[in-house]
Amino acid sequence: MTRLLKVVAITMMLIGTASSMGPSAISNFYKKNPFKGAFLTCSIKGCTADLVAQYIAASKANDQHDEHFKRQLDYDNALSRLNPLKKARGGDMHDTAIANKKKFKIDLRRSAMFLIYGGLYQGCANEFLYNSVLPRLGTGTDWRTVGKKVAADAFGIVPFLCIPMAYLVKGLLLGRSVRDSYSNYWSDVVNKGVLFKNWMIFIPVQCLTFSVIPEHFRVSFVACVSFFWMIILSCILSSS
């Protein structure tokens, strides 16, 4: 828990430092350094989102452990009432439960995977896709042009590049083959609805991205919204 708070505090400090630059300075930085800004924003976001997901998973595991201990203690006490000669094991069980309770420990390899995925793909690659590739479908903000860009992103980039890339990076860090990584991705598409969950969040978001958000802020805008998506994806990936 302490480590998580330190990481979040450092992240907030970086955001606060950026905010102190002033809106015009921030805007100029992202205009002049689009790939640096994209990598910085998305790598910090990806790593922080994963740390939050890890803490949520650890808390859930401890809650399940506590619930199991409570049920076992109630059962043991019930047996002791039925048989006065049987001594309740409450004290021993409590000591055992405390000993077996897991402390929150950061999975550095998993966090590194999300830092790399966030910075290189969600940052640099999306900067290239959003502002160099998709503009070939049109440069206006009319609904026809926006619709073509959203459709290309949702049904082309996301299922064939965006989400598979996260599974591929994780697989490489864990020593898995490319085939196994894509097999895990397809399994989560079929059994956990990972693709449908992405569409529910990002089809509406991308309508805003390509219509009202300035080009040099598009990756950062998506990064802010996708913080919560990264938590969901981190939880799904951790169980794959």
PDB file of C-alpha atoms in Angstrom:
ATOM      1  CA  MET A   1       0.000   0.000   0.000  1.00  0.00           C
ATOM      2  CA  THR A   2       2.841   2.413   0.879  1.00  0.00           C
ATOM      3  CA  ARG A   3       4.560   1.834  -2.452  1.00  0.00           C
ATOM      4  CA  LEU A   4       1.306   2.394  -4.321  1.00  0.00           C
ATOM      5  CA  LEU A   5       0.738   5.692  -2.510  1.00  0.00           C
ATOM      6  CA  LYS A   6       4.295   6.797  -3.322  1.00  0.00           C
ATOM      7  CA  VAL A   7       3.835   6.045  -7.027  1.00  0.00           C
ATOM      8  CA  VAL A   8       0.485   7.844  -7.137  1.00  0.00           C
ATOM      9  CA  ALA A   9       2.008  10.789  -5.231  1.00  0.00           C
ATOM     10  CA  ILE A  10       4.895  11.022  -7.734  1.00  0.00           C
ATOM     11  CA  THR A  11       2.402  10.892 -10.602  1.00  0.00           C
ATOM     12  CA  MET A  12       0.321  13.674  -9.049  1.00  0.00           C
ATOM     13  CA  MET A  13       3.502  15.712  -8.541  1.00  0.00           C
ATOM     14  CA  LEU A  14       4.396  15.359 -12.221  1.00  0.00           C
ATOM     15  CA  ILE A  15       0.886  16.375 -13.217  1.00  0.00           C
ATOM     16  CA  GLY A  16       1.034  19.314 -10.818  1.00  0.00           C
ATOM     17  CA  THR A  17       4.384  20.402 -12.264  1.00  0.00           C
ATOM     18  CA  ALA A  18       2.931  20.236 -15.761  1.00  0.00           C
ATOM     19  CA  SER A  19      -0.114  22.228 -14.636  1.00  0.00           C
ATOM     20  CA  SER A  20       2.101  24.939 -13.159  1.00  0.00           C
ATOM     21  CA  MET A  21       3.552  25.547 -16.627  1.00  0.00           C
ATOM     22  CA  GLY A  22       0.309  27.216 -17.659  1.00  0.00           C
ATOM     23  CA  PRO A  23      -2.141  26.265 -20.433  1.00  0.00           C
ATOM     24  CA  SER A  24      -0.226  28.044 -23.213  1.00  0.00           C
ATOM     25  CA  ALA A  25       3.110  26.469 -22.237  1.00  0.00           C
ATOM     26  CA  ILE A  26       1.543  22.996 -22.107  1.00  0.00           C
ATOM     27  CA  SER A  27      -0.126  23.539 -25.471  1.00  0.00           C
ATOM     28  CA  ASN A  28       3.167  24.691 -27.015  1.00  0.00           C
ATOM     29  CA  PHE A  29       5.013  21.677 -25.569  1.00  0.00           C
ATOM     30  CA  TYR A  30       2.545  19.219 -27.111  1.00  0.00           C
ATOM     31  CA  LYS A  31       2.629  21.065 -30.441  1.00  0.00           C
ATOM     32  CA  LYS A  32       6.422  21.145 -30.642  1.00  0.00           C
ATOM     33  CA  ASN A  33       7.032  17.683 -29.094  1.00  0.00           C
ATOM     34  CA  PRO A  34       4.041  15.522 -30.064  1.00  0.00           C
ATOM     35  CA  PHE A  35       5.773  12.163 -29.639  1.00  0.00           C
ATOM     36  CA  LYS A  36       7.574  13.113 -26.414  1.00  0.00           C
ATOM     37  CA  GLY A  37       4.336  14.424 -24.939  1.00  0.00           C
ATOM     38  CA  ALA A  38       2.434  11.338 -26.052  1.00  0.00           C
ATOM     39  CA  PHE A  39       5.022   8.939 -24.621  1.00  0.00           C
ATOM     40  CA  LEU A  40       5.299  10.800 -21.299  1.00  0.00           C
ATOM     41  CA  THR A  41       1.552  11.087 -20.784  1.00  0.00           C
ATOM     42  CA  CYS A  42       0.643   7.552 -21.799  1.00  0.00           C
ATOM     43  CA  SER A  43       3.513   5.710 -20.102  1.00  0.00           C
ATOM     44  CA  ILE A  44       2.748   7.343 -16.730  1.00  0.00           C
ATOM     45  CA  LYS A  45      -0.960   6.723 -17.237  1.00  0.00           C
ATOM     46  CA  GLY A  46      -0.499   3.074 -18.200  1.00  0.00           C
ATOM     47  CA  CYS A  47       1.790   2.258 -15.277  1.00  0.00           C
ATOM     48  CA  THR A  48      -0.385   4.094 -12.742  1.00  0.00           C
ATOM     49  CA  ALA A  49      -3.563   2.421 -13.997  1.00  0.00           C
ATOM     50  CA  ASP A  50      -1.911  -0.983 -13.641  1.00  0.00           C
ATOM     51  CA  LEU A  51      -0.816  -0.218 -10.058  1.00  0.00           C
ATOM     52  CA  VAL A  52      -4.398   0.696  -9.188  1.00  0.00           C
ATOM     53  CA  ALA A  53      -5.610  -2.552 -10.798  1.00  0.00           C
ATOM     54  CA  GLN A  54      -3.022  -4.563  -8.847  1.00  0.00           C
ATOM     55  CA  TYR A  55      -4.117  -2.978  -5.574  1.00  0.00           C
ATOM     56  CA  ILE A  56      -7.805  -3.660  -6.353  1.00  0.00           C
ATOM     57  CA  ALA A  57      -7.015  -7.313  -7.130  1.00  0.00           C
ATOM     58  CA  ALA A  58      -4.973  -7.713  -3.918  1.00  0.00           C
ATOM     59  CA  SER A  59      -7.751  -6.125  -1.843  1.00  0.00           C
ATOM     60  CA  LYS A  60     -10.339  -8.421  -3.402  1.00  0.00           C
ATOM     61  CA  ALA A  61      -8.181 -11.472  -2.665  1.00  0.00           C
ATOM     62  CA  ASN A  62      -7.813 -10.437   0.985  1.00  0.00           C
ATOM     63  CA  ASP A  63     -11.563  -9.816   1.279  1.00  0.00           C
ATOM     64  CA  GLN A  64     -12.218 -13.327  -0.026  1.00  0.00           C
ATOM     65  CA  HIS A  65      -9.644 -14.674   2.442  1.00  0.00           C
ATOM     66  CA  ASP A  66     -11.385 -12.877   5.337  1.00  0.00           C
ATOM     67  CA  GLU A  67     -14.777 -14.195   4.264  1.00  0.00           C
ATOM     68  CA  HIS A  68     -13.466 -17.754   4.096  1.00  0.00           C
ATOM     69  CA  PHE A  69     -11.913 -17.371   7.570  1.00  0.00           C
ATOM     70  CA  LYS A  70     -15.200 -16.052   8.996  1.00  0.00           C
ATOM     71  CA  ARG A  71     -17.198 -18.979   7.558  1.00  0.00           C
ATOM     72  CA  GLN A  72     -14.663 -21.474   8.903  1.00  0.00           C
ATOM     73  CA  LEU A  73     -14.717 -19.865  12.353  1.00  0.00           C
ATOM     74  CA  ASP A  74     -18.540 -19.904  12.477  1.00  0.00           C
ATOM     75  CA  TYR A  75     -18.530 -23.572  11.501  1.00  0.00           C
ATOM     76  CA  ASP A  76     -15.947 -24.421  14.164  1.00  0.00           C
ATOM     77  CA  ASN A  77     -17.876 -22.549  16.862  1.00  0.00           C
ATOM     78  CA  ALA A  78     -21.067 -24.347  15.879  1.00  0.00           C
ATOM     79  CA  LEU A  79     -19.317 -27.716  16.263  1.00  0.00           C
ATOM     80  CA  SER A  80     -17.982 -26.727  19.685  1.00  0.00           C
ATOM     81  CA  ARG A  81     -21.506 -25.892  20.879  1.00  0.00           C
ATOM     82  CA  LEU A  82     -22.770 -29.267  19.704  1.00  0.00           C
ATOM     83  CA  ASN A  83     -19.863 -31.063  21.352  1.00  0.00           C
ATOM     84  CA  PRO A  84     -18.686 -29.349  24.577  1.00  0.00           C
ATOM     85  CA  LEU A  85     -15.630 -31.618  24.669  1.00  0.00           C
ATOM     86  CA  LYS A  86     -14.455 -30.174  21.325  1.00  0.00           C
ATOM     87  CA  LYS A  87     -12.413 -27.019  21.886  1.00  0.00           C
ATOM     88  CA  ALA A  88     -13.001 -24.168  19.485  1.00  0.00           C
ATOM     89  CA  ARG A  89      -9.930 -23.252  17.428  1.00  0.00           C
ATOM     90  CA  GLY A  90     -10.718 -19.550  17.165  1.00  0.00           C
ATOM     91  CA  GLY A  91      -7.395 -18.293  18.488  1.00  0.00           C
ATOM     92  CA  ASP A  92      -5.281 -20.671  16.424  1.00  0.00           C
ATOM     93  CA  MET A  93      -7.341 -19.980  13.317  1.00  0.00           C
ATOM     94  CA  HIS A  94      -7.019 -16.237  13.787  1.00  0.00           C
ATOM     95  CA  ASP A  95      -3.222 -16.492  13.978  1.00  0.00           C
ATOM     96  CA  THR A  96      -3.173 -18.706  10.899  1.00  0.00           C
ATOM     97  CA  ALA A  97      -5.450 -16.328   9.003  1.00  0.00           C
ATOM     98  CA  ILE A  98      -3.190 -13.374   9.744  1.00  0.00           C
ATOM     99  CA  ALA A  99      -0.121 -15.353   8.685  1.00  0.00           C
ATOM    100  CA  ASN A 100      -1.761 -16.420   5.422  1.00  0.00           C
ATOM    101  CA  LYS A 101      -3.119 -12.994   4.563  1.00  0.00           C
ATOM    102  CA  LYS A 102      -1.253 -11.639   1.558  1.00  0.00           C
ATOM    103  CA  LYS A 103       0.488  -8.293   1.732  1.00  0.00           C
ATOM    104  CA  PHE A 104       0.217  -6.029  -1.287  1.00  0.00           C
ATOM    105  CA  LYS A 105       3.298  -6.472  -3.451  1.00  0.00           C
ATOM    106  CA  ILE A 106       3.842  -4.661  -6.730  1.00  0.00           C
ATOM    107  CA  ASP A 107       4.391  -6.883  -9.772  1.00  0.00           C
ATOM    108  CA  LEU A 108       7.188  -4.847 -11.391  1.00  0.00           C
ATOM    109  CA  ARG A 109       7.248  -6.926 -14.577  1.00  0.00           C
ATOM    110  CA  ARG A 110       3.524  -6.381 -15.116  1.00  0.00           C
ATOM    111  CA  SER A 111       3.873  -2.629 -14.420  1.00  0.00           C
ATOM    112  CA  ALA A 112       6.793  -2.427 -16.859  1.00  0.00           C
ATOM    113  CA  MET A 113       4.627  -4.060 -19.507  1.00  0.00           C
ATOM    114  CA  PHE A 114       1.948  -1.389 -19.122  1.00  0.00           C
ATOM    115  CA  LEU A 115       4.546   1.398 -19.064  1.00  0.00           C
ATOM    116  CA  ILE A 116       5.989   0.140 -22.366  1.00  0.00           C
ATOM    117  CA  TYR A 117       2.567  -0.514 -23.904  1.00  0.00           C
ATOM    118  CA  GLY A 118       1.249   2.850 -22.745  1.00  0.00           C
ATOM    119  CA  GLY A 119       4.232   4.869 -23.946  1.00  0.00           C
ATOM    120  CA  LEU A 120       5.044   3.174 -27.239  1.00  0.00           C
ATOM    121  CA  TYR A 121       1.631   2.127 -28.504  1.00  0.00           C
ATOM    122  CA  GLN A 122      -1.003   4.288 -26.809  1.00  0.00           C
ATOM    123  CA  GLY A 123       1.359   7.251 -26.948  1.00  0.00           C
ATOM    124  CA  CYS A 124       3.671   7.268 -29.961  1.00  0.00           C
ATOM    125  CA  ALA A 125       1.772   4.899 -32.259  1.00  0.00           C
ATOM    126  CA  ASN A 126      -1.564   6.612 -31.630  1.00  0.00           C
ATOM    127  CA  GLU A 127       0.022  10.012 -32.243  1.00  0.00           C
ATOM    128  CA  PHE A 128       1.041   8.733 -35.682  1.00  0.00           C
ATOM    129  CA  LEU A 129      -2.281   7.003 -36.380  1.00  0.00           C
ATOM    130  CA  TYR A 130      -4.548   9.825 -35.205  1.00  0.00           C
ATOM    131  CA  ASN A 131      -2.700  12.725 -36.805  1.00  0.00           C
ATOM    132  CA  SER A 132      -0.963  11.189 -39.831  1.00  0.00           C
ATOM    133  CA  VAL A 133      -2.919   8.112 -40.989  1.00  0.00           C
ATOM    134  CA  LEU A 134      -6.580   8.778 -40.143  1.00  0.00           C
ATOM    135  CA  PRO A 135      -6.546  12.313 -41.632  1.00  0.00           C
ATOM    136  CA  ARG A 136      -6.338  10.592 -45.032  1.00  0.00           C
ATOM    137  CA  LEU A 137     -10.033   9.795 -44.504  1.00  0.00           C
ATOM    138  CA  GLY A 138     -10.697  13.522 -44.269  1.00  0.00           C
ATOM    139  CA  THR A 139      -9.538  16.549 -42.320  1.00  0.00           C
ATOM    140  CA  GLY A 140     -12.898  18.081 -41.458  1.00  0.00           C
ATOM    141  CA  THR A 141     -14.998  17.692 -38.322  1.00  0.00           C
ATOM    142  CA  ASP A 142     -18.301  16.966 -40.088  1.00  0.00           C
ATOM    143  CA  TRP A 143     -20.140  13.860 -38.915  1.00  0.00           C
ATOM    144  CA  ARG A 144     -19.411  11.897 -42.093  1.00  0.00           C
ATOM    145  CA  THR A 145     -15.645  12.360 -41.708  1.00  0.00           C
ATOM    146  CA  VAL A 146     -15.786  11.752 -37.956  1.00  0.00           C
ATOM    147  CA  GLY A 147     -17.869   8.606 -38.512  1.00  0.00           C
ATOM    148  CA  LYS A 148     -15.320   7.180 -40.957  1.00  0.00           C
ATOM    149  CA  LYS A 149     -12.462   7.786 -38.504  1.00  0.00           C
ATOM    150  CA  VAL A 150     -14.367   6.290 -35.566  1.00  0.00           C
ATOM    151  CA  ALA A 151     -15.304   3.218 -37.645  1.00  0.00           C
ATOM    152  CA  ALA A 152     -11.701   2.763 -38.819  1.00  0.00           C
ATOM    153  CA  ASP A 153     -10.477   2.985 -35.226  1.00  0.00           C
ATOM    154  CA  ALA A 154     -13.151   0.751 -33.650  1.00  0.00           C
ATOM    155  CA  PHE A 155     -13.297  -1.991 -36.274  1.00  0.00           C
ATOM    156  CA  GLY A 156      -9.794  -1.841 -37.717  1.00  0.00           C
ATOM    157  CA  ILE A 157      -7.187  -0.425 -35.339  1.00  0.00           C
ATOM    158  CA  VAL A 158      -8.643  -1.640 -32.019  1.00  0.00           C
ATOM    159  CA  PRO A 159      -9.289  -5.349 -32.778  1.00  0.00           C
ATOM    160  CA  PHE A 160      -6.241  -5.903 -35.005  1.00  0.00           C
ATOM    161  CA  LEU A 161      -3.610  -3.651 -33.441  1.00  0.00           C
ATOM    162  CA  CYS A 162      -4.542  -1.825 -30.228  1.00  0.00           C
ATOM    163  CA  ILE A 163      -5.644  -4.625 -27.884  1.00  0.00           C
ATOM    164  CA  PRO A 164      -3.545  -7.435 -29.446  1.00  0.00           C
ATOM    165  CA  MET A 165      -0.451  -5.280 -28.899  1.00  0.00           C
ATOM    166  CA  ALA A 166      -1.055  -5.340 -25.118  1.00  0.00           C
ATOM    167  CA  TYR A 167      -1.217  -9.144 -25.154  1.00  0.00           C
ATOM    168  CA  LEU A 168       1.882  -9.325 -27.351  1.00  0.00           C
ATOM    169  CA  VAL A 169       3.939  -7.086 -25.031  1.00  0.00           C
ATOM    170  CA  LYS A 170       2.836  -9.095 -22.014  1.00  0.00           C
ATOM    171  CA  GLY A 171       3.690 -12.349 -23.794  1.00  0.00           C
ATOM    172  CA  LEU A 172       7.170 -11.144 -24.746  1.00  0.00           C
ATOM    173  CA  LEU A 173       7.905 -10.109 -21.154  1.00  0.00           C
ATOM    174  CA  LEU A 174       6.733 -13.520 -19.909  1.00  0.00           C
ATOM    175  CA  GLY A 175       8.611 -15.460 -22.576  1.00  0.00           C
ATOM    176  CA  ARG A 176       5.512 -16.606 -24.463  1.00  0.00           C
ATOM    177  CA  SER A 177       5.332 -17.100 -28.196  1.00  0.00           C
ATOM    178  CA  VAL A 178       3.447 -14.684 -30.449  1.00  0.00           C
ATOM    179  CA  ARG A 179       0.973 -17.467 -31.224  1.00  0.00           C
ATOM    180  CA  ASP A 180       0.211 -18.049 -27.521  1.00  0.00           C
ATOM    181  CA  SER A 181      -0.229 -14.317 -26.954  1.00  0.00           C
ATOM    182  CA  TYR A 182      -2.763 -13.994 -29.755  1.00  0.00           C
ATOM    183  CA  SER A 183      -4.479 -17.173 -28.586  1.00  0.00           C
ATOM    184  CA  ASN A 184      -4.959 -15.583 -25.154  1.00  0.00           C
ATOM    185  CA  TYR A 185      -6.318 -12.448 -26.825  1.00  0.00           C
ATOM    186  CA  TRP A 186      -8.878 -14.375 -28.867  1.00  0.00           C
ATOM    187  CA  SER A 187      -9.907 -16.364 -25.789  1.00  0.00           C
ATOM    188  CA  ASP A 188     -10.587 -13.115 -23.874  1.00  0.00           C
ATOM    189  CA  VAL A 189     -12.523 -11.700 -26.834  1.00  0.00           C
ATOM    190  CA  VAL A 190     -14.796 -14.765 -26.843  1.00  0.00           C
ATOM    191  CA  ASN A 191     -15.061 -15.475 -23.114  1.00  0.00           C
ATOM    192  CA  LYS A 192     -14.570 -12.086 -21.413  1.00  0.00           C
ATOM    193  CA  GLY A 193     -15.894  -9.639 -24.000  1.00  0.00           C
ATOM    194  CA  VAL A 194     -12.723  -7.552 -23.994  1.00  0.00           C
ATOM    195  CA  LEU A 195     -13.443  -6.093 -27.425  1.00  0.00           C
ATOM    196  CA  PHE A 196     -17.084  -5.267 -26.662  1.00  0.00           C
ATOM    197  CA  LYS A 197     -16.045  -3.537 -23.419  1.00  0.00           C
ATOM    198  CA  ASN A 198     -13.607  -1.401 -25.379  1.00  0.00           C
ATOM    199  CA  TRP A 199     -16.284  -0.392 -27.896  1.00  0.00           C
ATOM    200  CA  MET A 200     -18.699   0.598 -25.139  1.00  0.00           C
ATOM    201  CA  ILE A 201     -16.157   3.118 -23.836  1.00  0.00           C
ATOM    202  CA  PHE A 202     -14.307   4.319 -26.898  1.00  0.00           C
ATOM    203  CA  ILE A 203     -16.841   4.634 -29.706  1.00  0.00           C
ATOM    204  CA  PRO A 204     -18.507   7.586 -27.898  1.00  0.00           C
ATOM    205  CA  VAL A 205     -15.109   8.929 -26.786  1.00  0.00           C
ATOM    206  CA  GLN A 206     -13.649   8.858 -30.296  1.00  0.00           C
ATOM    207  CA  CYS A 207     -16.651  10.769 -31.626  1.00  0.00           C
ATOM    208  CA  LEU A 208     -15.487  13.612 -29.386  1.00  0.00           C
ATOM    209  CA  THR A 209     -11.796  13.033 -30.171  1.00  0.00           C
ATOM    210  CA  PHE A 210     -12.176  13.543 -33.921  1.00  0.00           C
ATOM    211  CA  SER A 211     -14.768  16.316 -33.752  1.00  0.00           C
ATOM    212  CA  VAL A 212     -13.964  18.816 -30.984  1.00  0.00           C
ATOM    213  CA  ILE A 213     -10.501  17.967 -29.554  1.00  0.00           C
ATOM    214  CA  PRO A 214      -7.514  19.821 -31.128  1.00  0.00           C
ATOM    215  CA  GLU A 215      -5.097  17.531 -32.960  1.00  0.00           C
ATOM    216  CA  HIS A 216      -2.169  18.047 -30.578  1.00  0.00           C
ATOM    217  CA  PHE A 217      -4.330  17.131 -27.570  1.00  0.00           C
ATOM    218  CA  ARG A 218      -6.081  14.075 -29.025  1.00  0.00           C
ATOM    219  CA  VAL A 219      -3.685  11.450 -27.669  1.00  0.00           C
ATOM    220  CA  SER A 220      -3.644  13.101 -24.232  1.00  0.00           C
ATOM    221  CA  PHE A 221      -7.439  13.316 -24.173  1.00  0.00           C
ATOM    222  CA  VAL A 222      -7.787   9.629 -25.029  1.00  0.00           C
ATOM    223  CA  ALA A 223      -5.087   8.843 -22.436  1.00  0.00           C
ATOM    224  CA  CYS A 224      -7.101  10.560 -19.681  1.00  0.00           C
ATOM    225  CA  VAL A 225     -10.277   8.688 -20.586  1.00  0.00           C
ATOM    226  CA  SER A 226      -8.478   5.390 -21.118  1.00  0.00           C
ATOM    227  CA  PHE A 227      -7.049   5.442 -17.583  1.00  0.00           C
ATOM    228  CA  PHE A 228     -10.155   3.506 -16.506  1.00  0.00           C
ATOM    229  CA  TRP A 229      -9.980   1.251 -19.570  1.00  0.00           C
ATOM    230  CA  MET A 230      -6.380   0.382 -18.674  1.00  0.00           C
ATOM    231  CA  ILE A 231      -7.525  -0.704 -15.204  1.00  0.00           C
ATOM    232  CA  ILE A 232     -10.121  -2.997 -16.816  1.00  0.00           C
ATOM    233  CA  LEU A 233      -7.595  -4.344 -19.348  1.00  0.00           C
ATOM    234  CA  SER A 234      -4.983  -4.884 -16.632  1.00  0.00           C
ATOM    235  CA  CYS A 235      -7.457  -6.948 -14.592  1.00  0.00           C
ATOM    236  CA  ILE A 236      -8.388  -9.024 -17.657  1.00  0.00           C
ATOM    237  CA  LEU A 237      -4.757  -9.572 -18.656  1.00  0.00           C
ATOM    238  CA  SER A 238      -3.730 -10.580 -15.144  1.00  0.00           C
ATOM    239  CA  SER A 239      -6.168 -13.490 -15.269  1.00  0.00           C
ATOM    240  CA  SER A 240      -5.164 -14.614 -18.772  1.00  0.00           C
TER     241      SER A 240
END
